[in-house]
XYZ file of C-alpha atoms in Angstrom:
673
model
C 132.395 125.623 99.365
C 135.557 126.839 97.656
C 137.086 124.644 94.988
C 140.456 123.360 96.193
C 143.073 120.898 94.993
C 144.091 119.971 98.584
C 147.739 120.144 97.565
C 147.402 117.914 94.499
C 148.380 119.261 91.080
C 145.387 120.378 89.003
C 144.051 118.429 86.060
C 146.572 119.069 83.249
C 143.919 119.885 80.644
C 141.384 121.980 82.539
C 143.626 123.273 85.319
C 141.122 122.903 88.156
C 137.414 122.104 88.718
C 138.409 119.657 91.448
C 135.034 119.601 93.187
C 133.228 118.955 89.928
C 135.672 116.210 88.938
C 135.168 114.528 92.313
C 131.402 114.502 91.791
C 131.756 113.127 88.280
C 134.163 110.427 89.418
C 131.646 109.439 92.112
C 128.971 109.191 89.402
C 131.233 106.934 87.304
C 132.012 104.697 90.261
C 128.292 104.466 91.098
C 129.265 105.403 94.627
C 126.454 104.814 97.145
C 124.311 107.922 97.293
C 125.651 109.340 94.020
C 122.968 110.552 91.599
C 122.147 108.529 88.510
C 121.915 111.730 86.414
C 124.234 114.741 86.581
C 123.138 117.897 84.739
C 126.160 120.128 84.102
C 124.973 123.666 83.470
C 125.997 127.297 83.760
C 126.175 130.307 81.487
C 127.379 129.711 77.953
C 131.141 130.060 78.118
C 131.378 128.814 81.712
C 133.511 125.859 80.620
C 130.942 123.062 80.585
C 132.396 121.236 77.589
C 135.928 121.832 78.811
C 135.077 120.201 82.145
C 133.449 117.185 80.509
C 136.341 116.802 78.074
C 138.718 116.683 81.025
C 136.521 114.128 82.782
C 136.309 111.902 79.699
C 140.112 112.003 79.465
C 140.233 110.472 82.942
C 137.837 107.724 81.802
C 139.389 106.839 78.454
C 142.010 104.037 78.623
C 144.288 105.631 76.007
C 144.234 109.113 77.560
C 144.770 107.681 81.032
C 148.131 106.357 79.869
C 149.197 109.927 79.053
C 148.280 111.327 82.483
C 150.221 111.015 85.725
C 147.200 109.632 87.547
C 149.098 108.770 90.714
C 149.861 112.469 91.219
C 146.263 113.664 90.878
C 143.670 113.837 93.623
C 142.511 110.180 93.922
C 138.920 111.319 94.411
C 138.948 112.862 90.908
C 140.232 109.746 89.124
C 137.577 107.144 88.213
C 138.552 103.485 88.506
C 139.789 101.637 85.438
C 136.391 100.921 83.884
C 135.263 100.986 80.252
C 134.867 104.583 79.146
C 131.266 105.826 79.178
C 129.658 106.451 75.811
C 129.880 110.071 74.717
C 127.667 111.801 72.152
C 127.369 115.340 70.852
C 123.853 116.622 70.188
C 125.198 119.438 68.011
C 122.789 120.077 65.116
C 120.802 116.862 65.635
C 117.050 116.451 65.767
C 115.597 114.245 68.522
C 115.008 111.469 65.982
C 118.570 111.648 64.668
C 119.958 111.498 68.192
C 117.818 108.464 69.061
C 118.804 106.622 65.887
C 122.474 107.288 66.670
C 121.924 105.937 70.178
C 120.179 102.855 68.782
C 123.025 102.212 66.349
C 125.633 102.596 69.085
C 123.945 100.039 71.328
C 123.010 97.706 68.480
C 119.285 97.934 69.151
C 117.235 96.049 66.594
C 114.440 98.601 66.280
C 112.518 99.679 63.213
C 110.858 102.797 64.640
C 112.308 105.664 66.602
C 109.505 105.248 69.157
C 110.949 101.844 70.045
C 114.372 103.137 71.143
C 113.438 104.087 74.725
C 111.679 100.752 75.446
C 114.633 98.838 73.960
C 117.062 100.713 76.223
C 114.830 100.066 79.232
C 115.009 96.330 78.513
C 118.806 96.281 78.816
C 119.996 95.021 82.180
C 123.494 96.465 82.484
C 123.734 100.162 83.488
C 124.507 102.294 80.455
C 126.713 105.324 81.248
C 126.291 108.106 78.689
C 127.737 111.637 78.476
C 125.794 114.020 76.213
C 127.509 117.224 75.085
C 126.257 120.349 73.302
C 122.566 120.053 74.113
C 122.337 123.851 73.827
C 123.394 123.534 70.159
C 121.032 120.715 69.212
C 118.604 121.009 66.337
C 119.268 122.101 62.740
C 117.198 125.326 62.992
C 117.775 127.709 65.902
C 114.328 129.265 66.091
C 112.692 125.822 66.134
C 113.973 125.427 69.743
C 115.810 122.150 69.256
C 117.327 121.993 72.774
C 113.902 122.045 74.435
C 112.658 119.344 72.043
C 115.684 117.155 72.742
C 115.190 117.399 76.504
C 111.446 116.825 76.269
C 111.438 113.995 73.736
C 114.751 112.250 74.411
C 116.715 113.157 77.520
C 113.941 113.337 80.107
C 112.575 109.911 79.074
C 116.152 108.582 79.189
C 116.638 110.016 82.680
C 113.537 108.145 83.822
C 115.045 104.768 82.811
C 116.790 102.869 85.589
C 119.098 101.367 82.963
C 120.584 104.758 82.092
C 123.263 106.716 83.946
C 123.653 110.152 82.388
C 125.872 113.210 82.448
C 124.237 115.951 80.405
C 125.548 119.365 79.368
C 122.460 121.583 79.507
C 121.399 125.235 79.518
C 120.255 126.268 83.002
C 116.459 126.398 82.350
C 116.511 122.974 80.734
C 118.468 121.467 83.621
C 115.654 122.438 85.965
C 113.072 121.102 83.503
C 114.920 117.789 83.296
C 114.911 117.348 87.070
C 111.243 118.275 87.500
C 109.055 115.228 88.099
C 111.889 112.752 88.616
C 112.288 111.075 92.046
C 114.352 113.045 94.597
C 118.049 112.240 94.420
C 117.884 111.126 90.784
C 119.345 114.333 89.328
C 122.200 116.478 90.599
C 122.417 119.938 89.004
C 126.037 121.087 88.775
C 125.906 124.815 87.991
C 129.455 125.890 87.174
C 128.639 129.497 88.075
C 127.541 128.455 91.573
C 130.179 128.955 94.309
C 130.134 125.225 95.070
C 131.385 124.398 91.591
C 133.076 127.637 90.515
C 136.863 127.554 90.372
C 138.432 130.990 90.921
C 141.929 129.582 91.358
C 141.589 127.585 88.167
C 140.404 130.701 86.357
C 143.583 132.519 87.393
C 145.633 129.602 86.100
C 143.635 129.729 82.873
C 144.368 133.453 82.523
C 148.083 132.885 83.144
C 148.158 130.178 80.456
C 146.264 132.393 78.003
C 148.804 135.193 78.521
C 151.884 132.978 78.486
C 154.147 132.764 75.402
C 154.809 129.175 76.489
C 151.243 128.366 75.424
C 151.130 130.426 72.253
C 150.704 134.030 73.398
C 152.779 136.585 71.425
C 155.843 138.162 73.002
C 154.525 141.412 74.465
C 155.665 143.472 77.452
C 152.830 142.129 79.620
C 153.294 138.474 78.521
C 157.065 137.957 78.705
C 157.610 139.497 82.160
C 156.443 136.845 84.688
C 155.516 139.210 87.506
C 153.583 141.576 85.260
C 151.860 138.610 83.622
C 150.797 137.143 86.979
C 149.305 140.407 88.202
C 147.484 140.950 84.908
C 146.183 137.348 84.891
C 144.789 137.782 88.398
C 143.044 140.999 87.385
C 141.615 139.494 84.196
C 140.316 136.448 86.097
C 138.846 138.608 88.849
C 136.973 140.739 86.303
C 135.754 137.681 84.401
C 133.886 136.332 87.417
C 133.306 132.659 86.616
C 133.712 132.750 82.821
C 136.741 131.169 81.120
C 135.414 132.550 77.847
C 135.656 136.152 79.059
C 139.241 135.431 80.116
C 140.145 134.043 76.712
C 138.399 136.760 74.728
C 140.047 139.460 76.834
C 143.459 137.952 76.089
C 142.698 137.669 72.375
C 141.640 141.315 72.258
C 144.859 142.370 73.959
C 146.907 140.371 71.462
C 144.980 141.851 68.539
C 145.635 145.434 69.632
C 148.333 145.675 72.295
C 149.496 149.203 71.504
C 149.055 151.597 74.381
C 147.784 148.978 76.847
C 148.867 149.630 80.426
C 148.821 146.302 82.348
C 148.553 148.193 85.649
C 145.367 149.971 84.568
C 142.918 147.111 85.055
C 139.844 149.031 86.180
C 138.246 148.855 82.735
C 138.754 145.125 82.103
C 135.529 143.541 80.836
C 133.263 141.459 83.041
C 131.058 139.778 80.422
C 131.061 138.702 76.795
C 129.026 141.770 75.851
C 131.495 143.876 77.802
C 134.418 142.399 75.855
C 132.781 143.422 72.569
C 132.320 147.042 73.628
C 135.707 147.260 75.382
C 137.561 145.974 72.319
C 135.772 148.378 69.959
C 136.513 151.390 72.134
C 140.184 150.420 72.480
C 140.418 150.472 68.688
C 138.689 153.845 68.521
C 135.598 152.387 66.889
C 131.910 152.623 67.669
C 130.813 149.428 69.469
C 127.709 149.402 67.296
C 129.878 149.029 64.198
C 131.415 145.879 65.631
C 127.997 144.526 66.575
C 126.676 145.270 63.084
C 129.571 143.399 61.490
C 129.020 140.372 63.721
C 125.214 140.402 63.650
C 124.873 138.171 60.541
C 127.078 135.576 62.220
C 124.976 135.765 65.372
C 121.813 135.246 63.332
C 123.363 132.598 61.074
C 121.903 129.144 60.857
C 124.153 126.121 61.033
C 127.802 126.872 61.831
C 128.348 130.137 60.000
C 127.917 131.901 56.683
C 129.988 131.821 53.474
C 132.439 134.687 53.438
C 131.053 135.904 50.108
C 127.646 136.460 51.716
C 128.964 138.283 54.778
C 129.001 141.853 53.349
C 125.553 141.397 51.804
C 123.969 140.100 54.994
C 125.747 142.625 57.214
C 124.304 145.380 55.043
C 120.854 143.798 55.206
C 120.907 143.748 59.011
C 122.379 147.243 59.354
C 120.219 148.771 56.637
C 123.260 150.240 54.879
C 126.244 149.143 52.805
C 128.826 147.552 55.142
C 131.383 146.500 52.519
C 133.941 149.187 53.395
C 133.434 148.626 57.124
C 134.224 144.941 56.645
C 137.218 145.639 54.427
C 138.752 147.929 57.049
C 137.434 146.166 60.119
C 139.159 142.798 60.240
C 141.201 143.803 63.290
C 137.949 144.837 64.926
C 136.236 141.467 64.428
C 139.367 139.291 64.671
C 139.009 138.064 68.287
C 135.408 136.999 67.744
C 135.461 135.240 64.345
C 136.780 131.862 63.236
C 137.258 130.937 59.541
C 136.752 127.298 58.556
C 136.653 125.362 55.316
C 133.048 124.580 54.479
C 133.510 120.830 53.857
C 134.926 120.365 57.366
C 132.221 119.836 60.014
C 134.242 121.141 62.944
C 132.568 121.202 66.331
C 132.306 124.490 68.184
C 133.947 123.945 71.571
C 132.067 125.110 74.628
C 135.373 125.972 76.200
C 137.168 129.047 74.838
C 140.506 127.527 74.086
C 140.292 127.303 70.279
C 139.827 130.921 69.214
C 141.590 131.859 65.991
C 143.599 135.054 65.684
C 142.608 137.109 62.619
C 144.468 140.206 63.730
C 146.833 140.034 60.768
C 144.011 140.460 58.253
C 143.638 143.949 56.843
C 140.907 143.378 54.276
C 138.790 140.690 52.651
C 141.524 139.762 50.165
C 143.693 138.657 53.067
C 141.214 135.882 53.808
C 142.918 133.966 51.025
C 146.054 133.834 53.172
C 144.422 131.519 55.677
C 145.297 128.467 53.626
C 141.917 128.030 51.947
C 142.541 128.047 48.174
C 139.016 129.106 47.139
C 137.309 131.906 49.048
C 133.825 130.610 48.250
C 134.575 127.469 50.233
C 135.301 129.444 53.405
C 132.720 129.885 56.110
C 132.939 132.439 58.905
C 131.520 131.603 62.302
C 131.592 133.171 65.713
C 134.364 131.857 67.908
C 131.887 130.749 70.579
C 128.086 130.445 70.792
C 128.028 132.787 73.794
C 129.107 135.644 71.526
C 125.998 135.053 69.448
C 123.855 134.941 72.597
C 125.187 138.343 73.662
C 124.687 139.893 70.234
C 121.151 138.575 69.789
C 120.142 139.696 73.276
C 120.986 143.312 72.409
C 119.707 143.282 68.832
C 116.659 145.515 68.414
C 113.841 144.067 66.315
C 115.518 140.742 65.639
C 112.597 139.553 63.521
C 113.024 142.561 61.236
C 116.716 141.761 60.827
C 115.845 138.150 60.020
C 113.297 139.347 57.477
C 115.897 141.479 55.709
C 118.343 138.542 55.718
C 115.695 136.259 54.205
C 114.961 138.803 51.475
C 118.676 139.225 50.749
C 119.094 135.452 50.484
C 116.123 135.224 48.153
C 117.798 137.742 45.857
C 120.875 135.486 45.805
C 119.011 132.711 43.953
C 120.231 132.915 40.319
C 117.347 133.065 37.836
C 115.066 131.866 40.633
C 116.652 128.431 40.196
C 117.304 126.857 43.595
C 119.573 124.311 41.969
C 122.017 127.123 41.176
C 121.841 128.746 44.614
C 124.625 128.637 47.173
C 124.172 125.755 49.614
C 123.720 128.160 52.520
C 120.968 130.022 50.683
C 118.896 126.975 49.762
C 119.446 125.044 53.002
C 119.038 127.857 55.530
C 116.709 130.475 54.085
C 113.813 128.615 55.734
C 115.420 129.049 59.157
C 115.754 132.795 58.669
C 112.224 133.053 57.275
C 110.899 131.093 60.275
C 112.600 133.495 62.688
C 111.105 136.400 60.751
C 107.602 134.905 60.773
C 107.631 134.714 56.955
C 108.086 131.019 56.311
C 104.518 130.227 55.149
C 104.891 132.764 52.316
C 108.087 131.037 51.176
C 106.596 127.547 51.049
C 105.059 127.766 47.587
C 108.052 126.847 45.422
C 108.598 123.157 44.525
C 112.190 124.044 43.643
C 112.888 124.897 47.274
C 111.170 121.721 48.483
C 113.343 119.646 46.158
C 116.690 121.395 46.590
C 116.753 122.340 50.287
C 118.228 119.990 52.849
C 115.157 117.991 53.909
C 116.061 117.680 57.586
C 116.489 121.431 58.000
C 113.462 122.337 55.892
C 111.229 119.783 57.625
C 112.313 121.059 61.046
C 111.476 124.639 60.065
C 108.106 123.735 58.537
C 107.122 121.654 61.568
C 107.704 124.712 63.761
C 105.014 126.690 61.900
C 101.441 126.477 63.268
C 99.653 123.989 60.964
C 96.795 126.384 60.316
C 99.282 128.854 58.780
C 100.519 126.413 56.131
C 99.235 126.416 52.578
C 98.364 123.288 50.612
C 101.812 122.722 49.021
C 103.513 123.062 52.419
C 101.122 120.497 53.889
C 101.977 118.137 51.047
C 105.675 118.670 51.714
C 105.206 118.043 55.425
C 103.310 114.818 54.706
C 106.113 113.621 52.422
C 109.064 114.869 54.491
C 109.427 111.730 56.681
C 110.176 109.729 53.529
C 112.739 112.282 52.385
C 114.572 112.486 55.698
C 114.400 108.807 56.643
C 115.888 107.638 53.340
C 118.338 110.528 52.784
C 117.267 110.822 49.148
C 119.129 113.076 46.702
C 117.330 115.902 44.916
C 116.157 113.592 42.110
C 114.522 111.193 44.548
C 112.927 114.037 46.483
C 111.524 115.503 43.277
C 110.052 112.170 42.174
C 108.252 111.518 45.453
C 107.020 115.105 45.717
C 105.680 115.006 42.153
C 103.569 112.003 43.103
C 102.505 113.558 46.402
C 101.302 116.716 44.654
C 99.187 114.638 42.273
C 97.788 112.670 45.220
C 96.722 115.897 46.896
C 95.165 117.356 43.747
C 97.900 119.978 43.288
C 98.543 119.255 39.630
C 100.104 122.658 38.948
C 102.759 121.952 41.568
C 103.380 118.496 40.104
C 103.885 120.110 36.691
C 106.239 122.698 38.196
C 108.246 119.878 39.761
C 108.592 118.213 36.358
C 109.951 121.498 34.945
C 112.845 121.706 37.406
C 115.291 120.196 34.915
C 115.592 116.832 36.656
C 114.980 113.646 34.685
C 112.328 112.167 36.938
C 112.057 108.372 36.819
C 108.302 108.620 36.293
C 105.327 110.854 35.698
C 102.325 110.332 37.934
C 99.331 109.857 35.647
C 96.588 109.883 38.264
C 95.783 109.192 41.886
C 92.497 107.869 43.272
C 92.098 108.407 47.039
C 89.866 105.591 48.331
C 90.266 104.534 51.946
C 90.579 100.807 52.462
C 92.002 99.901 49.044
C 93.122 96.294 49.488
C 94.556 95.451 46.060
C 95.181 96.789 42.556
C 95.555 94.772 39.379
C 95.823 95.284 35.630
C 93.010 94.326 33.285
C 91.510 95.089 29.875
C 87.988 96.421 29.364
C 86.072 96.481 26.046
C 84.379 99.840 25.411
C 81.261 100.864 23.563
C 83.227 101.962 20.471
C 84.636 98.461 20.064
C 88.142 99.215 21.373
C 89.805 97.640 24.387
C 91.182 99.874 27.117
C 93.866 98.945 29.656
C 92.475 99.639 33.137
C 93.417 99.451 36.799
C 91.090 97.412 39.014
C 90.962 98.365 42.699
C 89.541 96.080 45.367
C 87.707 98.435 47.722
C 85.331 98.125 50.699
C 81.687 97.256 50.102
C 79.531 100.301 49.653
C 82.235 102.423 48.043
C 80.468 104.840 45.666
C 80.778 103.695 42.042
C 82.030 100.216 42.923
C 81.291 97.321 40.594
C 79.683 94.221 42.107
C 82.036 91.370 42.947
C 81.395 88.013 41.426
C 84.161 87.018 39.059
C 87.809 86.224 39.545
C 89.243 87.019 36.108
C 90.285 90.444 37.297
C 91.665 89.179 40.566
C 88.730 90.618 42.482
C 88.839 87.897 45.093
C 85.555 87.550 47.041
C 82.419 89.235 48.301
C 84.168 91.239 51.064
C 84.282 94.300 48.825
C 83.686 95.812 45.434
C 85.702 96.933 42.427
C 86.606 100.327 41.089
C 87.731 100.320 37.473
C 89.953 103.217 36.437
C 91.526 103.946 33.073
C 95.195 103.039 33.182
C 96.561 106.144 31.491
C 93.917 108.828 32.052
C 92.055 110.142 35.107
C 88.765 108.460 34.250
C 86.637 106.144 36.411
C 84.375 103.717 34.531
C 80.763 103.386 35.715
C 79.686 100.096 37.290
C 79.176 97.242 34.849
C 79.599 93.493 34.612
C 82.951 92.393 36.114
C 82.912 89.553 33.650
C 84.014 92.033 30.996
C 87.422 92.424 32.677
C 90.349 90.332 31.440
C 93.766 90.176 33.093
C 97.040 89.934 31.130
C 98.322 86.414 30.667
C 101.415 85.117 32.411
C 103.123 85.015 29.008
C 102.449 88.739 28.578
C 103.936 89.412 31.989
C 107.043 87.364 31.300
C 107.621 89.195 28.011
C 107.902 92.576 29.728
C 111.485 93.904 29.903
C 110.798 95.220 33.413
C 109.801 93.327 36.521
C 109.022 94.411 40.062
C 109.533 93.301 43.620
C 107.414 94.564 46.498
C 108.223 95.167 50.143
C 106.087 96.418 52.979
C 106.574 100.059 52.006
C 108.477 100.047 48.718
C 108.300 98.797 45.145
C 111.508 98.161 43.236
C 111.628 98.030 39.415
C 114.104 95.661 37.749
C 115.668 95.490 34.327
C 115.283 91.773 33.732
C 117.954 91.501 31.036
C 120.571 93.289 33.137
C 119.263 91.874 36.423
C 119.544 95.231 38.166
C 117.187 97.586 39.957
C 116.467 100.710 37.917
C 113.974 102.569 40.140
C 112.258 102.387 43.491
C 109.088 103.931 44.849
C 108.911 104.547 48.594
C 105.644 104.842 50.477
C 104.765 106.367 53.811
C 101.911 103.853 54.129
C 102.053 100.041 53.796
C 101.703 98.951 50.169
C 98.736 96.617 49.617
C 99.326 95.879 45.958
C 101.512 96.680 42.952
C 101.592 95.691 39.291
C 103.519 96.782 36.217
C 102.114 96.952 32.678
C 104.081 95.826 29.650
C 104.415 99.424 28.463
C 105.840 100.649 31.784
C 102.902 101.914 33.847
C 103.327 101.090 37.529
C 100.217 100.637 39.662
C 100.573 101.042 43.418
C 97.871 100.607 46.063
C 97.939 101.545 49.728
C 95.201 101.672 52.316
C 94.449 105.256 51.268
C 94.050 104.662 47.516
C 95.855 103.863 44.289
C 98.037 105.668 41.768
C 99.582 105.081 38.357
C 103.147 106.098 37.444
C 104.433 106.019 33.863
C 108.082 105.030 34.058
C 110.540 106.998 31.977
C 112.359 104.911 29.339
C 115.803 103.807 30.516
C 114.750 104.706 34.029
C 117.637 105.663 36.306
C 117.738 104.507 39.949
C 116.652 106.993 42.616
C 116.848 104.908 45.752
C 117.986 101.551 46.973
């Protein structure tokens, strides 16, 4: 079926896609027989996001006022209903996406596993449009899109309360539909003749070449007849890809000299073809262009700092690329977008926002883009499909990733991750994962503390567990606390120091203390005893006549070394268990003796302490009583079964897996709230 406007003017933003807009409007109206889930797919660069942006404009009350709706095809215009919710999955983990969904719908859930059941309990249909699934996840090689579909979107599609439009890569669209009842999912493949829009692609090419819409005044753009013929040829060569149309136009604008608009036989037909065609038109080797762009194609996140570009390009190519970059800005211009690092700009799926760098002659000219400090500029590819094409043709991608990881490691000043560029510390794990080298990297507490915990956790979780060393396993056990509470580096260091002590990795705990951060405590000892029900302070007379402060743990009966229960002075409670008596300040367990020897501090002693504590289900908060303010907080992955604070600032904490003692630093600073 050929896409047709039936005499109506095309959508003013997307210039076509009438058949697709009719299907989406039917979905929004819940027309009888319309699917509950629409999976919009196609090759990267086929205009998926552009289509959905145009559809959401027709749904949004404010945008509707700006459109001449009465002139458009009525079948493409949804009724005046509340706009469906729209969410971008760009860079998000499945858990982050679910929490965002829970917040949006006001779900009172405490665990991410409760989000799907809470949505199922809602009666009203919930329309939701999800964009950028192909860009989900903070680490590319961890396969975030597949995880999002498996853990989030497929369970959502199974809920009768959900009505979904999802922008998906083609393989994941088929995976989403598999196993759901017939008629539940409609796959809208924009490269399929039913949904392709050749007339709209011609209109797109005409707009891209028109000075009215920003094209430069050139012989083949200012003359209407020449422009129309060229636009038709460009669209015909591009097949079904608006991105190929836009990139072709950008390449022509970058280097228009000598172009004959009547000689259209060599116009590119794919993104990869545009790369090679542009290089040859400039008299350059296509491999040079690919080498310059390779670091951007392999980049994690949304690009790389401009200062790192020459170094990483040389690492991938195996030779110094500084001069090639300095003289090659016209070569890379159509394919690269500069952005200020603090700005989290979304990469559009449509090709309309490409930035022209053709005026740049060398790296110094990057300062002319309006960014006052070069180190704050990030370079990214103008569209994810460019990266797909480059990676597909890159020989030995894992070797290139290995060389990038090694180059990034050399960029850490004095081996101090706190002094490293944010890209280096936050993304080296992603490159090392792609190279198969991540386990070797996971031995440095400085990286654990300084790297973005969401990205590092995602990368570590993608490594087979049997390949991880002991410190990496400790990090992975602690990571949910770090990511859930969004702790700064100081808070991450404090919790990791304790976790290393808990796991018997004292050398890593000591290394964490040497990172230059003023930790709020030092973990004195940890005693792993399953079933610890309580911990209290006490004093114990010793054979030499002194009195030692001790920690008294209430543990299950039969625990090796447990004292018999029979007194209450130490808060031992009853005969359901026994007692373990541990020195308060040193890792020493006292042999079983008479519990009657134990004496607890008096209430007067407690009240005289300058610090107090409050306990929640999974946290302990320390208070400065005089100032009436919290000065520190300890967070636990397990429920806390007991906590007590000595007069000299030793905090005892018990969970079901054991107990630990933390000596608080004087004038403790807060690390969490």
